Tab-separated table of C-alpha atoms in Angstrom:
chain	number	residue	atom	x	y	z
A	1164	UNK	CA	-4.833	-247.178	-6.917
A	1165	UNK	CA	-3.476	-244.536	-4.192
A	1166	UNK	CA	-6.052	-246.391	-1.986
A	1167	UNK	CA	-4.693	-249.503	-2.781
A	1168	UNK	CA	-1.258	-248.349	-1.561
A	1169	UNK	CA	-2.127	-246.838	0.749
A	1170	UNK	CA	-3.367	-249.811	2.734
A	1171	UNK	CA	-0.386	-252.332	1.393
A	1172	UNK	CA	1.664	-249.785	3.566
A	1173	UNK	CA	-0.754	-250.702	6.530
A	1174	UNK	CA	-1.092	-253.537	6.142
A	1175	UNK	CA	3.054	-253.530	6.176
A	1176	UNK	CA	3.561	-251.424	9.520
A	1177	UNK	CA	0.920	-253.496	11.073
A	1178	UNK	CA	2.471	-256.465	10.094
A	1179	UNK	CA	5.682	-255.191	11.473
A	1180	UNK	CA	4.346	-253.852	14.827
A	1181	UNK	CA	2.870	-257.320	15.077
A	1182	UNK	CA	5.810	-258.888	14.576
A	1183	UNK	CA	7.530	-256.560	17.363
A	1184	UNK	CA	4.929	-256.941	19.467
A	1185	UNK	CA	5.171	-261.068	19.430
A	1186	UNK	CA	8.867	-260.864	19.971
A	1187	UNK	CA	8.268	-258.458	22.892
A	1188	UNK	CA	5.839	-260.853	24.419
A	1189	UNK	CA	8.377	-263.933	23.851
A	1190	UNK	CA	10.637	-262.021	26.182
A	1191	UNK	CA	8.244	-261.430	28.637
A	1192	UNK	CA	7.937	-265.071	28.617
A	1193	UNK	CA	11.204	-265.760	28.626
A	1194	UNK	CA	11.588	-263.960	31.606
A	1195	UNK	CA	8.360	-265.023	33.898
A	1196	UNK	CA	9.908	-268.681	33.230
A	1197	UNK	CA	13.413	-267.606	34.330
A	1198	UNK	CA	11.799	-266.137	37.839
A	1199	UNK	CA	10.168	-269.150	37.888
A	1200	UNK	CA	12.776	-271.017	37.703
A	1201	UNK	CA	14.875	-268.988	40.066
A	1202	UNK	CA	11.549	-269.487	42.422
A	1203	UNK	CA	11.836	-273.272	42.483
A	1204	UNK	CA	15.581	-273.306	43.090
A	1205	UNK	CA	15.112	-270.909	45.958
A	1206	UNK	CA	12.342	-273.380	47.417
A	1207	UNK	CA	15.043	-276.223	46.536
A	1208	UNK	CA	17.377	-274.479	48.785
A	1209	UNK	CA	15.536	-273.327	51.574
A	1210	UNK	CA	14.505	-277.290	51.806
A	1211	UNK	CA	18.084	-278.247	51.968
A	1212	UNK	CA	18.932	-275.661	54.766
A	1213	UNK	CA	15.619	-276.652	56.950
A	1214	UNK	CA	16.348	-277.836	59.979
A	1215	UNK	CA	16.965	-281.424	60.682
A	1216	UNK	CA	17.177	-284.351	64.432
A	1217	UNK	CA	20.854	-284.754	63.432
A	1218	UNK	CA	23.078	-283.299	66.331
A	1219	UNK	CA	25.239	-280.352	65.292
A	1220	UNK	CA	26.824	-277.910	66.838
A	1221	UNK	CA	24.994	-274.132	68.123
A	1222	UNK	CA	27.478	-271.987	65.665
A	1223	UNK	CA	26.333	-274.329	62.606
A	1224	UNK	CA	22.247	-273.379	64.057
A	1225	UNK	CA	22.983	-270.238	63.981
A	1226	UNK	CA	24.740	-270.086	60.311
A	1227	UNK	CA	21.747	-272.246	59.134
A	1228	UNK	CA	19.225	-269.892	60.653
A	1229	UNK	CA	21.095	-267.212	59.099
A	1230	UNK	CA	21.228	-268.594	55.691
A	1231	UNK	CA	17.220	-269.474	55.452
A	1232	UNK	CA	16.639	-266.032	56.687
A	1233	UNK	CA	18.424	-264.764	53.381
A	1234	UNK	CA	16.710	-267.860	51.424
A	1235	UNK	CA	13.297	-266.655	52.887
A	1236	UNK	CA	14.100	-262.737	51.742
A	1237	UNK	CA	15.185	-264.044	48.274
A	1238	UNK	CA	12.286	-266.279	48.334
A	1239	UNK	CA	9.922	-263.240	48.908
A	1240	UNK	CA	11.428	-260.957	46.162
A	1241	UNK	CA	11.510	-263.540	43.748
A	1242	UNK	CA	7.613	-264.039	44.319
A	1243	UNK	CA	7.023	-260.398	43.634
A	1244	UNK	CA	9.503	-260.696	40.563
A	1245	UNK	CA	7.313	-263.448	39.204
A	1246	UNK	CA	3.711	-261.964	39.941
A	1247	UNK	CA	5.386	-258.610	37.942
A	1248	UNK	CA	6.873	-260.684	35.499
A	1249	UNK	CA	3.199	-262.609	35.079
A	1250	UNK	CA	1.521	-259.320	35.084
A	1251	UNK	CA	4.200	-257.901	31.567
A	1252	UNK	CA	3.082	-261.481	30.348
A	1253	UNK	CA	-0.600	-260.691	30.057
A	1254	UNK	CA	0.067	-257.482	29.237
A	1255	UNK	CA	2.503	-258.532	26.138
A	1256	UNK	CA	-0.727	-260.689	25.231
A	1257	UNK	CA	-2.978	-258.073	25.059
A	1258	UNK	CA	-1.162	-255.925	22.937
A	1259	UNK	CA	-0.354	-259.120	20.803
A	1260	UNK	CA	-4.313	-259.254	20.397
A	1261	UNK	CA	-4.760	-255.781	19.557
A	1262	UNK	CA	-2.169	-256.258	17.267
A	1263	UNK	CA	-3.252	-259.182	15.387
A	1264	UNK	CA	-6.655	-257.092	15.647
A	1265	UNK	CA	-5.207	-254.354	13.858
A	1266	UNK	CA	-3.517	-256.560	10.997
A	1267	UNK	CA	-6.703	-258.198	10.238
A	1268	UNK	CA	-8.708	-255.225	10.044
A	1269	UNK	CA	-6.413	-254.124	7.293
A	1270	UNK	CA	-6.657	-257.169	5.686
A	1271	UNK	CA	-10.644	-257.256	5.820
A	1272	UNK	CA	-10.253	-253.953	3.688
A	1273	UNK	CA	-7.833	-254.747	1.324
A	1274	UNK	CA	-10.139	-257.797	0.859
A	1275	UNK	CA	-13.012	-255.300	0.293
A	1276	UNK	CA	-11.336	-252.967	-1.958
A	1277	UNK	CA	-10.245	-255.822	-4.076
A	1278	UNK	CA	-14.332	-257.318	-4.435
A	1279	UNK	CA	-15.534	-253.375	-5.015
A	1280	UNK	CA	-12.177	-253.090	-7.593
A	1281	UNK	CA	-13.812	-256.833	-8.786
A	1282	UNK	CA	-17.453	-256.272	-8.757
A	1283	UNK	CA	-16.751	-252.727	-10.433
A	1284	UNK	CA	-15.032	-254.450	-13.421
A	1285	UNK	CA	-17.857	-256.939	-13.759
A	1286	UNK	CA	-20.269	-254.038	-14.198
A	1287	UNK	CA	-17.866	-251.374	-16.549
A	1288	UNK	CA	-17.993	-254.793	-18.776
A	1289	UNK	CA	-21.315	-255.338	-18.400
A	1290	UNK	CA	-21.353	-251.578	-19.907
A	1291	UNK	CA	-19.191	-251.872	-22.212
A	1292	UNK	CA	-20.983	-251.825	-26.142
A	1293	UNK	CA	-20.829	-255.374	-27.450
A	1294	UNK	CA	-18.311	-255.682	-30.047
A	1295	UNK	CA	-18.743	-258.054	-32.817
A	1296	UNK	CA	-15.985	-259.345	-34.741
A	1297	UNK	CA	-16.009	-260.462	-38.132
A	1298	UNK	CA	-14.178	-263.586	-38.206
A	1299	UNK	CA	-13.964	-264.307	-42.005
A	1300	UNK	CA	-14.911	-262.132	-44.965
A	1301	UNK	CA	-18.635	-262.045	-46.558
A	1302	UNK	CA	-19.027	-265.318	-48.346
């Protein structure tokens, strides 16, 4: 029976450190979509600052050129926000898989101890002395 509680409690922390793990890697989710996000309103932007044939004066040129300069730099750091942000997302995976690895490795012996707990009643009553009841008195 120790054995037996022994892997209920586990079987218990693994399923908690699985469920820690999963939230962790719905964060990291949560985040690669908000820099991806952020990425595709930076692109929006840039677009609507790109240069255009309608005539306007040299101080708004230079304004413009100033502000997709910025746009570009955000642009840039939010691309290497999202490829780190992609790279905690596989990572959060993995450990979600070793997790869930873990869990059912526990579970695959608790299933185990319970047949050998099974099979070793089957045989201590297929030991066991036969015992014949009377079920009425001698006629």
């Amino acid at each position: 029976m120790a054995k037996g509680s022994k892997l209920d409690r586990l079987l218990r922390v693994r399923t908690l450190q699985l469920g820690l793990v999963r939230a962790e890697e719905a964060r990291a989710q949560q985040r690669f979509a908000s820099e991806s996000t952020l990425k595709g309103r930076i692109a929006q932007l840039a677009e609507g600052v790109a240069p255009s044939a309608a005539p306007t004066q040299g101080f708004s040129f230079v304004a413009a050129a100033h502000f997709r300069d910025r746009l570009q730099q955000s642009a840039e750091a939010a691309e290497g926000r999202l490829r780190a942000a992609e790279q905690v997302v596989a990572r959060a995976a993995e450990a979600t898989r070793e997790a869930r690895r873990d869990q059912n490795a526990i579970e695959k012996l608790i299933a185990r101890a319970d047949a050998e707990a099974a099979v070793k009643a089957i045989r201590a009553l297929e030991a066991a002395p036969a015992a014949r009841k009377i079920r009425h008195d001698p006629c």
